[in-house]
Amino acid sequence: MLRIGEEEVKAVRRVVNSGMPFRYRGGSECARFEERYGKYLGVKHVVQTSSGTAALTAALMALEIGPGDEVLVPAHTFMASATCVLAVGAIPVIVDIDESIGIDPDAIDDAVGPRTRAVIPCHMWGLACDMRRIMRVARKRKVLVVEDACQAAGGGYEGKMLGTIGDVGAFSFNYYKNMTCGEGGAVVTNRKKLLRRLLCAIDGARFYWTGREKDFRGFLCNTSRPSEFEGAILNVQLTRLPALIRKMRRQKKRILKETAGVVRAAPVNSLDYECGQAVMFQFDTPKRAERFAEQIPATVLSKTGRHVYTEWDPILAHRGAHHPALNPYNLPQNKKCRRRYSRGMCKRSLDILNRTVSIGTSPDHKAKDTTALIRKIKRAAERL
Ligand SMILES: *Cc1c(COP(=O)(O)O)cnc(C)c1O
């Protein structure tokens, strides 16, 4: 969360006073947010939902991914990027990241097999993946691209907003994200054909509220519809976001510039457009990374628990559903999918994560805070 305050209180009060927190009975906040967020991102369709996990799952449902399919996911992301694949009955295949911390385009190329239907690049920590190369590989190998932009609201890549470059993009607005309504999410696409499937994947009972459509047969899902409260808060958060992002990006640029030659920064894909909320430094050994991190203090990426595949217990143990008969790992259609995992399977990713240290920027930092941080970084580098 970057900021929340009195404006959100006012927005929520407005919804309470209206007596209508349901989006399909005269409420306007969710609809307004979807329209505004679409304009902000430069994308045609936005569907608000109750979480980022629901947004990712809806994306795969809209793309008709299911049993018999494999979906490539990076070794460094929140577990939901992989659990959404199981939620639709398909099998996640875990793929290495490269030094930029995003999924490695060459590793995607190597990992595509006859059953691979999609890849889910994730823009971790607001950094942009190498989308140009990822899209090129994906088009060449005929796999769909679902961008996990859950940590990257407001970020971009070479002038396009993250989440709008692949076939579908997913956002989370939970507490930890740049923009938050407590719990929430959105799924976005430019492909008109997917819109009704996305709406249906988020609310299988939507036809009760907005009417049956002759030319569209819906399917069932677990509803993840947002309330007007979330919509109202997000409308305030969206107004605030661009200035906060600009501030963090400026801080990041300054830190990188003034520490250049002292500490080695991780490769950056799109510095002028990414969120700028984290500065990454890379060391030649895990030991040096640790010693550096202790002094700041900062975070070694391998120590971020749930963001490393080695911590995805239910997936590593093939507990893919609440019931064995629904567990994708038991389905006959998935027999030929690659579903062997081990903690040592992505050694290159673990090595990179062990050697990479993340330092956060903040919209609350003043110039003198950044000056002090830069001094600390230089001092820590001298003591390695
Ligand atoms: C937060 C997050 C999600 C899931 O979002 P929820 O809103 O918590 O369901 C998915 N992927 C990534 C990379 C995330 O950081």
mmCIF file of C-alpha atoms and ligand atoms in Angstrom:
data_model
loop_
_atom_site.group_PDB
_atom_site.id
_atom_site.type_symbol
_atom_site.label_atom_id
_atom_site.label_comp_id
_atom_site.label_asym_id
_atom_site.label_seq_id
_atom_site.Cartn_x
_atom_site.Cartn_y
_atom_site.Cartn_z
ATOM 1 C CA MET A 1 0.000 0.000 0.000
ATOM 2 C CA LEU A 2 1.376 3.411 -0.887
ATOM 3 C CA ARG A 3 -1.223 5.656 0.701
ATOM 4 C CA ILE A 4 -4.818 5.660 1.964
ATOM 5 C CA GLY A 5 -6.709 8.435 3.759
ATOM 6 C CA GLU A 6 -9.636 10.766 4.164
ATOM 7 C CA GLU A 7 -10.624 10.764 0.459
ATOM 8 C CA GLU A 8 -11.244 7.021 0.674
ATOM 9 C CA VAL A 9 -13.358 7.540 3.796
ATOM 10 C CA LYS A 10 -15.475 10.060 1.898
ATOM 11 C CA ALA A 11 -15.848 7.740 -1.067
ATOM 12 C CA VAL A 12 -16.951 4.839 1.132
ATOM 13 C CA ARG A 13 -19.351 7.127 3.005
ATOM 14 C CA ARG A 14 -20.912 8.082 -0.325
ATOM 15 C CA VAL A 15 -21.625 4.419 -1.061
ATOM 16 C CA VAL A 16 -23.025 3.806 2.435
ATOM 17 C CA ASN A 17 -25.286 6.831 2.146
ATOM 18 C CA SER A 18 -26.481 5.737 -1.286
ATOM 19 C CA GLY A 19 -27.711 2.492 0.302
ATOM 20 C CA MET A 20 -26.495 0.595 -2.752
ATOM 21 C CA PRO A 21 -23.240 -1.369 -2.434
ATOM 22 C CA PHE A 22 -24.192 -3.789 -5.268
ATOM 23 C CA ARG A 23 -22.694 -2.910 -8.633
ATOM 24 C CA TYR A 24 -25.609 -4.116 -10.741
ATOM 25 C CA ARG A 25 -28.384 -2.281 -8.909
ATOM 26 C CA GLY A 26 -27.768 1.337 -9.698
ATOM 27 C CA GLY A 27 -24.228 1.545 -8.328
ATOM 28 C CA SER A 28 -21.741 3.380 -10.518
ATOM 29 C CA GLU A 29 -18.350 3.123 -8.760
ATOM 30 C CA CYS A 30 -17.128 -0.187 -10.242
ATOM 31 C CA ALA A 31 -18.314 0.774 -13.721
ATOM 32 C CA ARG A 32 -16.607 4.158 -13.413
ATOM 33 C CA PHE A 33 -13.380 2.563 -12.197
ATOM 34 C CA GLU A 34 -13.360 0.082 -15.083
ATOM 35 C CA GLU A 35 -13.782 2.882 -17.581
ATOM 36 C CA ARG A 36 -11.152 5.126 -16.011
ATOM 37 C CA TYR A 37 -8.626 2.331 -15.500
ATOM 38 C CA GLY A 38 -9.071 1.292 -19.138
ATOM 39 C CA LYS A 39 -8.301 4.867 -20.265
ATOM 40 C CA TYR A 40 -5.319 5.071 -17.924
ATOM 41 C CA LEU A 41 -3.893 1.796 -19.189
ATOM 42 C CA GLY A 42 -4.846 2.370 -22.815
ATOM 43 C CA VAL A 43 -6.718 -0.919 -22.970
ATOM 44 C CA LYS A 44 -10.209 -1.581 -24.336
ATOM 45 C CA HIS A 45 -11.743 -3.817 -21.681
ATOM 46 C CA VAL A 46 -11.371 -3.883 -17.896
ATOM 47 C CA VAL A 47 -13.305 -6.157 -15.540
ATOM 48 C CA GLN A 48 -12.960 -5.504 -11.829
ATOM 49 C CA THR A 49 -12.856 -8.527 -9.532
ATOM 50 C CA SER A 50 -12.355 -9.442 -5.891
ATOM 51 C CA SER A 51 -8.678 -10.472 -6.103
ATOM 52 C CA GLY A 52 -5.656 -10.840 -8.321
ATOM 53 C CA THR A 53 -5.920 -14.612 -8.064
ATOM 54 C CA ALA A 54 -9.494 -14.417 -9.383
ATOM 55 C CA ALA A 55 -8.294 -12.129 -12.201
ATOM 56 C CA LEU A 56 -5.580 -14.602 -13.259
ATOM 57 C CA THR A 57 -8.001 -17.535 -13.101
ATOM 58 C CA ALA A 58 -10.602 -15.633 -15.127
ATOM 59 C CA ALA A 59 -7.942 -14.886 -17.755
ATOM 60 C CA LEU A 60 -7.202 -18.598 -18.209
ATOM 61 C CA MET A 61 -10.928 -19.454 -18.224
ATOM 62 C CA ALA A 62 -11.557 -16.838 -20.909
ATOM 63 C CA LEU A 63 -8.744 -18.334 -23.000
ATOM 64 C CA GLU A 64 -10.334 -21.797 -22.668
ATOM 65 C CA ILE A 65 -7.302 -23.325 -21.005
ATOM 66 C CA GLY A 66 -8.003 -26.574 -19.161
ATOM 67 C CA PRO A 67 -7.064 -30.242 -18.665
ATOM 68 C CA GLY A 68 -4.394 -31.448 -21.086
ATOM 69 C CA ASP A 69 -2.772 -28.003 -21.243
ATOM 70 C CA GLU A 70 0.493 -26.788 -19.771
ATOM 71 C CA VAL A 71 1.112 -23.190 -18.771
ATOM 72 C CA LEU A 72 4.617 -21.827 -18.203
ATOM 73 C CA VAL A 73 5.126 -19.842 -14.987
ATOM 74 C CA PRO A 74 8.281 -18.186 -13.608
ATOM 75 C CA ALA A 75 10.251 -19.592 -10.665
ATOM 76 C CA HIS A 76 10.029 -16.183 -8.975
ATOM 77 C CA THR A 77 6.451 -14.986 -8.452
ATOM 78 C CA PHE A 78 3.679 -15.295 -5.899
ATOM 79 C CA MET A 79 2.232 -18.821 -5.825
ATOM 80 C CA ALA A 80 -1.090 -17.594 -7.302
ATOM 81 C CA SER A 81 0.550 -17.319 -10.760
ATOM 82 C CA ALA A 82 0.824 -21.119 -10.634
ATOM 83 C CA THR A 83 -2.309 -22.012 -8.629
ATOM 84 C CA CYS A 84 -4.546 -20.251 -11.178
ATOM 85 C CA VAL A 85 -3.345 -22.806 -13.721
ATOM 86 C CA LEU A 86 -4.451 -25.672 -11.470
ATOM 87 C CA ALA A 87 -7.745 -23.898 -10.776
ATOM 88 C CA VAL A 88 -8.685 -24.380 -14.443
ATOM 89 C CA GLY A 89 -7.501 -28.007 -14.502
ATOM 90 C CA ALA A 90 -4.216 -27.426 -16.348
ATOM 91 C CA ILE A 91 -0.626 -28.033 -15.194
ATOM 92 C CA PRO A 92 1.913 -25.301 -14.352
ATOM 93 C CA VAL A 93 5.461 -25.816 -15.679
ATOM 94 C CA ILE A 94 8.034 -23.817 -13.722
ATOM 95 C CA VAL A 95 10.564 -21.895 -15.821
ATOM 96 C CA ASP A 96 13.774 -19.997 -14.949
ATOM 97 C CA ILE A 97 14.060 -16.245 -14.601
ATOM 98 C CA ASP A 98 17.045 -14.265 -15.894
ATOM 99 C CA GLU A 99 19.128 -11.588 -14.180
ATOM 100 C CA SER A 100 16.449 -8.952 -14.785
ATOM 101 C CA ILE A 101 14.307 -11.003 -12.335
ATOM 102 C CA GLY A 102 11.626 -11.579 -14.985
ATOM 103 C CA ILE A 103 10.961 -14.876 -16.781
ATOM 104 C CA ASP A 104 13.784 -15.655 -19.230
ATOM 105 C CA PRO A 105 12.564 -15.447 -22.865
ATOM 106 C CA ASP A 106 15.102 -18.115 -23.923
ATOM 107 C CA ALA A 107 13.888 -20.401 -21.129
ATOM 108 C CA ILE A 108 10.340 -19.967 -22.470
ATOM 109 C CA ASP A 109 11.553 -20.995 -25.921
ATOM 110 C CA ASP A 110 13.256 -24.079 -24.441
ATOM 111 C CA ALA A 111 10.254 -25.021 -22.297
ATOM 112 C CA VAL A 112 7.489 -24.849 -24.911
ATOM 113 C CA GLY A 113 6.270 -28.368 -25.682
ATOM 114 C CA PRO A 114 3.342 -29.858 -27.626
ATOM 115 C CA ARG A 115 0.934 -29.191 -24.729
ATOM 116 C CA THR A 116 2.019 -25.653 -23.863
ATOM 117 C CA ARG A 117 -0.876 -23.248 -24.377
ATOM 118 C CA ALA A 118 0.227 -20.148 -22.497
ATOM 119 C CA VAL A 119 2.929 -18.398 -20.528
ATOM 120 C CA ILE A 120 2.420 -16.116 -17.509
ATOM 121 C CA PRO A 121 5.253 -13.570 -17.303
ATOM 122 C CA CYS A 122 5.112 -11.757 -13.974
ATOM 123 C CA HIS A 123 6.281 -8.165 -13.466
ATOM 124 C CA MET A 124 7.663 -8.698 -9.965
ATOM 125 C CA TRP A 125 8.248 -5.729 -7.662
ATOM 126 C CA GLY A 126 6.944 -3.347 -10.334
ATOM 127 C CA LEU A 127 9.850 -4.205 -12.675
ATOM 128 C CA ALA A 128 9.009 -4.886 -16.301
ATOM 129 C CA CYS A 129 9.712 -8.256 -17.915
ATOM 130 C CA ASP A 130 11.442 -8.237 -21.282
ATOM 131 C CA MET A 131 8.074 -8.098 -23.064
ATOM 132 C CA ARG A 132 9.441 -7.495 -26.563
ATOM 133 C CA ARG A 133 11.391 -10.763 -26.534
ATOM 134 C CA ILE A 134 8.687 -12.607 -24.610
ATOM 135 C CA MET A 135 6.008 -11.628 -27.145
ATOM 136 C CA ARG A 136 8.303 -12.571 -30.012
ATOM 137 C CA VAL A 137 8.953 -16.049 -28.589
ATOM 138 C CA ALA A 138 5.283 -16.506 -27.685
ATOM 139 C CA ARG A 139 4.046 -15.591 -31.176
ATOM 140 C CA LYS A 140 6.695 -17.771 -32.817
ATOM 141 C CA ARG A 141 5.805 -20.775 -30.629
ATOM 142 C CA LYS A 142 2.056 -20.004 -30.750
ATOM 143 C CA VAL A 143 1.464 -19.705 -27.016
ATOM 144 C CA LEU A 144 -0.857 -17.181 -25.401
ATOM 145 C CA VAL A 145 0.481 -14.565 -22.985
ATOM 146 C CA VAL A 146 -1.232 -13.741 -19.689
ATOM 147 C CA GLU A 147 0.649 -10.925 -17.957
ATOM 148 C CA ASP A 148 0.662 -11.158 -14.186
ATOM 149 C CA ALA A 149 0.770 -7.420 -13.466
ATOM 150 C CA CYS A 150 -0.452 -7.933 -9.900
ATOM 151 C CA GLN A 151 2.576 -6.077 -8.508
ATOM 152 C CA ALA A 152 2.825 -3.565 -11.312
ATOM 153 C CA ALA A 153 -0.230 -1.278 -11.463
ATOM 154 C CA GLY A 154 0.938 1.992 -12.973
ATOM 155 C CA GLY A 155 4.095 0.526 -14.470
ATOM 156 C CA GLY A 156 4.921 0.360 -18.144
ATOM 157 C CA TYR A 157 7.290 -1.050 -20.726
ATOM 158 C CA GLU A 158 8.617 1.076 -23.581
ATOM 159 C CA GLY A 159 5.557 3.328 -23.504
ATOM 160 C CA LYS A 160 2.860 0.678 -23.074
ATOM 161 C CA MET A 161 1.284 -0.043 -19.715
ATOM 162 C CA LEU A 162 2.109 -3.365 -18.087
ATOM 163 C CA GLY A 163 -0.793 -5.774 -18.311
ATOM 164 C CA THR A 164 -1.846 -4.513 -21.758
ATOM 165 C CA ILE A 165 0.882 -6.082 -23.901
ATOM 166 C CA GLY A 166 -0.070 -9.772 -23.780
ATOM 167 C CA ASP A 167 -3.434 -11.342 -24.635
ATOM 168 C CA VAL A 168 -4.822 -10.715 -21.136
ATOM 169 C CA GLY A 169 -3.442 -8.938 -18.067
ATOM 170 C CA ALA A 170 -4.237 -9.420 -14.379
ATOM 171 C CA PHE A 171 -3.945 -6.933 -11.510
ATOM 172 C CA SER A 172 -4.250 -7.290 -7.743
ATOM 173 C CA PHE A 173 -5.358 -4.505 -5.430
ATOM 174 C CA ASN A 174 -4.656 -6.244 -2.134
ATOM 175 C CA TYR A 175 -2.934 -4.499 0.753
ATOM 176 C CA TYR A 176 0.620 -5.052 -0.534
ATOM 177 C CA LYS A 177 0.145 -3.461 -3.947
ATOM 178 C CA ASN A 178 0.756 0.014 -5.391
ATOM 179 C CA MET A 179 -2.948 0.616 -5.547
ATOM 180 C CA THR A 180 -5.247 -1.034 -2.998
ATOM 181 C CA CYS A 181 -8.831 -1.374 -1.860
ATOM 182 C CA GLY A 182 -7.931 -3.889 0.855
ATOM 183 C CA GLU A 183 -8.650 -6.876 -1.389
ATOM 184 C CA GLY A 184 -9.387 -6.574 -5.086
ATOM 185 C CA GLY A 185 -8.257 -7.055 -8.648
ATOM 186 C CA ALA A 186 -8.916 -6.475 -12.325
ATOM 187 C CA VAL A 187 -8.465 -8.349 -15.564
ATOM 188 C CA VAL A 188 -7.854 -6.485 -18.830
ATOM 189 C CA THR A 189 -7.737 -7.253 -22.548
ATOM 190 C CA ASN A 190 -7.943 -5.652 -25.973
ATOM 191 C CA ARG A 191 -9.603 -8.748 -27.414
ATOM 192 C CA LYS A 192 -13.320 -8.073 -27.654
ATOM 193 C CA LYS A 193 -14.174 -11.765 -28.010
ATOM 194 C CA LEU A 194 -12.767 -12.452 -24.546
ATOM 195 C CA LEU A 195 -14.795 -9.796 -22.731
ATOM 196 C CA ARG A 196 -17.996 -11.770 -22.209
ATOM 197 C CA ARG A 197 -16.059 -14.844 -21.148
ATOM 198 C CA LEU A 198 -14.142 -12.736 -18.628
ATOM 199 C CA LEU A 199 -17.359 -11.226 -17.252
ATOM 200 C CA CYS A 200 -18.826 -14.711 -16.992
ATOM 201 C CA ALA A 201 -15.689 -16.116 -15.322
ATOM 202 C CA ILE A 202 -16.008 -13.496 -12.607
ATOM 203 C CA ASP A 203 -19.749 -13.778 -12.130
ATOM 204 C CA GLY A 204 -21.423 -16.908 -13.515
ATOM 205 C CA ALA A 205 -24.786 -15.489 -12.441
ATOM 206 C CA ARG A 206 -24.311 -12.173 -14.178
ATOM 207 C CA PHE A 207 -27.192 -12.841 -16.600
ATOM 208 C CA TYR A 208 -29.578 -12.550 -13.667
ATOM 209 C CA TRP A 209 -28.441 -8.955 -13.157
ATOM 210 C CA THR A 210 -27.738 -7.714 -16.664
ATOM 211 C CA GLY A 211 -29.962 -9.966 -18.741
ATOM 212 C CA ARG A 212 -29.612 -13.128 -20.843
ATOM 213 C CA GLU A 213 -27.812 -12.813 -24.167
ATOM 214 C CA LYS A 214 -29.080 -14.843 -27.119
ATOM 215 C CA ASP A 215 -25.671 -15.302 -28.690
ATOM 216 C CA PHE A 216 -23.717 -16.173 -25.550
ATOM 217 C CA ARG A 217 -23.953 -19.295 -23.420
ATOM 218 C CA GLY A 218 -22.367 -18.799 -20.048
ATOM 219 C CA PHE A 219 -20.494 -21.313 -17.937
ATOM 220 C CA LEU A 220 -20.201 -21.728 -14.199
ATOM 221 C CA CYS A 221 -17.546 -20.330 -11.922
ATOM 222 C CA ASN A 222 -16.970 -19.300 -8.332
ATOM 223 C CA THR A 223 -18.118 -15.708 -8.170
ATOM 224 C CA SER A 224 -15.459 -13.101 -7.467
ATOM 225 C CA ARG A 225 -17.558 -9.989 -8.037
ATOM 226 C CA PRO A 226 -16.437 -6.773 -6.308
ATOM 227 C CA SER A 227 -18.682 -4.469 -4.317
ATOM 228 C CA GLU A 228 -19.187 -0.753 -4.822
ATOM 229 C CA PHE A 229 -17.011 -0.139 -1.753
ATOM 230 C CA GLU A 230 -13.967 -1.509 -3.545
ATOM 231 C CA GLY A 231 -14.899 0.423 -6.676
ATOM 232 C CA ALA A 232 -15.214 3.662 -4.709
ATOM 233 C CA ILE A 233 -11.839 3.230 -3.016
ATOM 234 C CA LEU A 234 -10.136 2.312 -6.276
ATOM 235 C CA ASN A 235 -11.474 5.465 -7.919
ATOM 236 C CA VAL A 236 -9.616 7.507 -5.302
ATOM 237 C CA GLN A 237 -6.492 5.335 -5.487
ATOM 238 C CA LEU A 238 -6.334 5.625 -9.273
ATOM 239 C CA THR A 239 -6.347 9.426 -9.097
ATOM 240 C CA ARG A 240 -3.437 9.306 -6.709
ATOM 241 C CA LEU A 241 -1.299 6.650 -8.360
ATOM 242 C CA PRO A 242 0.463 8.451 -11.270
ATOM 243 C CA ALA A 243 2.163 11.081 -9.084
ATOM 244 C CA LEU A 244 3.341 8.441 -6.599
ATOM 245 C CA ILE A 245 4.809 6.326 -9.394
ATOM 246 C CA ARG A 246 6.587 9.330 -10.891
ATOM 247 C CA LYS A 247 8.131 10.080 -7.512
ATOM 248 C CA MET A 248 9.377 6.528 -6.947
ATOM 249 C CA ARG A 249 10.736 6.311 -10.471
ATOM 250 C CA ARG A 250 12.680 9.560 -9.974
ATOM 251 C CA GLN A 251 14.144 8.208 -6.730
ATOM 252 C CA LYS A 252 15.164 4.966 -8.402
ATOM 253 C CA LYS A 253 16.874 6.796 -11.260
ATOM 254 C CA ARG A 254 18.767 8.976 -8.834
ATOM 255 C CA ILE A 255 19.891 5.994 -6.725
ATOM 256 C CA LEU A 256 21.078 4.094 -9.807
ATOM 257 C CA LYS A 257 22.886 7.113 -11.194
ATOM 258 C CA GLU A 258 24.709 7.977 -7.982
ATOM 259 C CA THR A 259 25.716 4.410 -7.165
ATOM 260 C CA ALA A 260 26.805 3.483 -10.702
ATOM 261 C CA GLY A 261 30.315 2.067 -10.656
ATOM 262 C CA VAL A 262 30.102 1.402 -6.910
ATOM 263 C CA VAL A 263 27.530 -1.420 -6.865
ATOM 264 C CA ARG A 264 26.350 -3.463 -9.848
ATOM 265 C CA ALA A 265 22.660 -2.918 -10.575
ATOM 266 C CA ALA A 266 20.514 -5.709 -11.999
ATOM 267 C CA PRO A 267 19.651 -5.242 -15.698
ATOM 268 C CA VAL A 268 16.582 -3.026 -16.089
ATOM 269 C CA ASN A 269 14.147 -3.520 -18.965
ATOM 270 C CA SER A 270 12.283 -0.227 -19.049
ATOM 271 C CA LEU A 271 13.497 2.304 -16.496
ATOM 272 C CA ASP A 272 11.496 5.241 -17.898
ATOM 273 C CA TYR A 273 8.225 3.363 -17.561
ATOM 274 C CA GLU A 274 8.411 0.734 -14.798
ATOM 275 C CA CYS A 275 6.962 1.456 -11.305
ATOM 276 C CA GLY A 276 10.315 2.293 -9.738
ATOM 277 C CA GLN A 277 9.369 0.917 -6.351
ATOM 278 C CA ALA A 278 12.412 -1.345 -6.030
ATOM 279 C CA VAL A 279 16.089 -0.920 -6.883
ATOM 280 C CA MET A 280 17.912 -4.212 -7.467
ATOM 281 C CA PHE A 281 21.614 -4.760 -6.942
ATOM 282 C CA GLN A 282 23.434 -7.933 -7.940
ATOM 283 C CA PHE A 283 26.553 -9.449 -6.418
ATOM 284 C CA ASP A 284 28.888 -12.207 -7.562
ATOM 285 C CA THR A 285 28.252 -14.403 -4.524
ATOM 286 C CA PRO A 286 25.288 -14.966 -2.162
ATOM 287 C CA LYS A 287 27.574 -14.163 0.754
ATOM 288 C CA ARG A 288 28.352 -10.680 -0.523
ATOM 289 C CA ALA A 289 24.666 -10.077 -1.256
ATOM 290 C CA GLU A 290 23.810 -11.044 2.302
ATOM 291 C CA ARG A 291 26.522 -8.910 3.825
ATOM 292 C CA PHE A 292 25.392 -5.934 1.752
ATOM 293 C CA ALA A 293 21.722 -6.454 2.628
ATOM 294 C CA GLU A 294 22.429 -6.662 6.372
ATOM 295 C CA GLN A 295 24.050 -3.266 6.392
ATOM 296 C CA ILE A 296 21.294 -1.304 4.618
ATOM 297 C CA PRO A 297 19.060 -3.204 5.785
ATOM 298 C CA ALA A 298 17.538 -4.590 2.570
ATOM 299 C CA THR A 299 16.057 -7.834 1.259
ATOM 300 C CA VAL A 300 17.807 -10.687 -0.525
ATOM 301 C CA LEU A 301 15.213 -11.886 -3.062
ATOM 302 C CA SER A 302 15.625 -15.580 -2.220
ATOM 303 C CA LYS A 303 14.436 -14.710 1.297
ATOM 304 C CA THR A 304 11.020 -13.489 0.170
ATOM 305 C CA GLY A 305 9.302 -16.789 1.050
ATOM 306 C CA ARG A 306 6.124 -17.237 -0.930
ATOM 307 C CA HIS A 307 7.685 -15.550 -3.979
ATOM 308 C CA VAL A 308 10.076 -18.444 -4.629
ATOM 309 C CA TYR A 309 8.834 -21.727 -6.148
ATOM 310 C CA THR A 310 10.643 -23.762 -3.474
ATOM 311 C CA GLU A 311 8.013 -22.485 -1.001
ATOM 312 C CA TRP A 312 4.961 -23.507 -3.053
ATOM 313 C CA ASP A 313 4.172 -26.551 -0.899
ATOM 314 C CA PRO A 314 0.773 -27.604 -2.363
ATOM 315 C CA ILE A 315 2.182 -27.480 -5.897
ATOM 316 C CA LEU A 316 5.432 -29.316 -5.146
ATOM 317 C CA ALA A 317 3.335 -31.977 -3.355
ATOM 318 C CA HIS A 318 0.742 -32.187 -6.180
ATOM 319 C CA ARG A 319 -2.121 -31.178 -3.899
ATOM 320 C CA GLY A 320 -3.862 -29.448 -6.794
ATOM 321 C CA ALA A 321 -7.455 -29.456 -5.511
ATOM 322 C CA HIS A 322 -9.543 -30.052 -2.388
ATOM 323 C CA HIS A 323 -10.689 -33.451 -3.724
ATOM 324 C CA PRO A 324 -8.555 -36.146 -5.401
ATOM 325 C CA ALA A 325 -11.028 -36.608 -8.265
ATOM 326 C CA LEU A 326 -10.714 -32.916 -9.170
ATOM 327 C CA ASN A 327 -6.950 -32.745 -8.680
ATOM 328 C CA PRO A 328 -5.453 -31.827 -12.077
ATOM 329 C CA TYR A 329 -2.410 -33.975 -11.279
ATOM 330 C CA ASN A 330 -4.703 -37.035 -11.195
ATOM 331 C CA LEU A 331 -6.637 -36.302 -14.393
ATOM 332 C CA PRO A 332 -5.975 -38.701 -17.286
ATOM 333 C CA GLN A 333 -5.875 -35.748 -19.723
ATOM 334 C CA ASN A 334 -2.826 -34.443 -17.847
ATOM 335 C CA LYS A 335 -0.856 -37.708 -17.872
ATOM 336 C CA LYS A 336 1.496 -36.474 -20.572
ATOM 337 C CA CYS A 337 1.985 -33.006 -19.062
ATOM 338 C CA ARG A 338 5.330 -32.288 -17.410
ATOM 339 C CA ARG A 339 4.516 -32.204 -13.753
ATOM 340 C CA ARG A 340 7.670 -33.382 -12.024
ATOM 341 C CA TYR A 341 8.922 -30.774 -9.601
ATOM 342 C CA SER A 342 11.822 -30.631 -7.179
ATOM 343 C CA ARG A 343 13.268 -27.887 -5.022
ATOM 344 C CA GLY A 344 16.459 -27.975 -7.082
ATOM 345 C CA MET A 345 14.814 -27.800 -10.494
ATOM 346 C CA CYS A 346 15.491 -24.093 -11.200
ATOM 347 C CA LYS A 347 19.043 -23.738 -9.874
ATOM 348 C CA ARG A 348 19.826 -20.757 -12.063
ATOM 349 C CA SER A 349 16.852 -18.826 -10.660
ATOM 350 C CA LEU A 350 17.849 -19.685 -7.084
ATOM 351 C CA ASP A 351 21.385 -18.528 -7.758
ATOM 352 C CA ILE A 352 20.160 -15.199 -9.175
ATOM 353 C CA LEU A 353 17.716 -14.689 -6.297
ATOM 354 C CA ASN A 354 20.477 -15.485 -3.781
ATOM 355 C CA ARG A 355 22.694 -12.822 -5.321
ATOM 356 C CA THR A 356 20.095 -10.083 -5.799
ATOM 357 C CA VAL A 357 19.274 -7.479 -3.163
ATOM 358 C CA SER A 358 16.170 -5.306 -3.344
ATOM 359 C CA ILE A 359 15.967 -1.835 -1.841
ATOM 360 C CA GLY A 360 12.598 -0.124 -1.782
ATOM 361 C CA THR A 361 11.874 3.460 -2.772
ATOM 362 C CA SER A 362 8.870 5.228 -1.259
ATOM 363 C CA PRO A 363 6.636 8.171 -2.100
ATOM 364 C CA ASP A 364 7.138 9.233 1.527
ATOM 365 C CA HIS A 365 10.913 9.617 1.117
ATOM 366 C CA LYS A 366 12.205 13.161 0.817
ATOM 367 C CA ALA A 367 15.348 14.089 -1.147
ATOM 368 C CA LYS A 368 17.418 13.958 2.027
ATOM 369 C CA ASP A 369 16.199 10.417 2.791
ATOM 370 C CA THR A 370 17.390 9.325 -0.638
ATOM 371 C CA THR A 371 20.707 11.100 -0.062
ATOM 372 C CA ALA A 372 21.139 9.193 3.202
ATOM 373 C CA LEU A 373 20.208 5.903 1.506
ATOM 374 C CA ILE A 374 22.726 6.470 -1.291
ATOM 375 C CA ARG A 375 25.434 7.168 1.286
ATOM 376 C CA LYS A 376 24.531 3.943 3.096
ATOM 377 C CA ILE A 377 24.654 1.941 -0.134
ATOM 378 C CA LYS A 378 28.127 3.287 -0.929
ATOM 379 C CA ARG A 379 29.394 2.590 2.565
ATOM 380 C CA ALA A 380 27.993 -0.948 2.528
ATOM 381 C CA ALA A 381 29.642 -1.583 -0.861
ATOM 382 C CA GLU A 382 33.025 -0.464 0.495
ATOM 383 C CA ARG A 383 32.757 -2.912 3.383
ATOM 384 C CA LEU A 384 32.104 -6.028 1.294
HETATM 385 C C1 LIG B 1 -0.590 -10.366 -5.050
HETATM 386 C C2 LIG B 1 -0.255 -11.235 -6.184
HETATM 387 C C3 LIG B 1 -1.188 -12.115 -6.754
HETATM 388 C C4 LIG B 1 -2.522 -12.429 -6.172
HETATM 389 O O1 LIG B 1 -3.259 -11.388 -5.779
HETATM 390 P P1 LIG B 1 -4.411 -11.544 -4.656
HETATM 391 O O2 LIG B 1 -5.168 -10.274 -4.844
HETATM 392 O O3 LIG B 1 -3.732 -11.641 -3.322
HETATM 393 O O4 LIG B 1 -5.202 -12.735 -4.990
HETATM 394 C C5 LIG B 1 -0.814 -12.813 -7.896
HETATM 395 N N1 LIG B 1 0.408 -12.683 -8.432
HETATM 396 C C6 LIG B 1 1.326 -11.872 -7.895
HETATM 397 C C7 LIG B 1 2.656 -11.756 -8.553
HETATM 398 C C8 LIG B 1 1.036 -11.141 -6.736
HETATM 399 O O5 LIG B 1 1.985 -10.380 -6.215
#
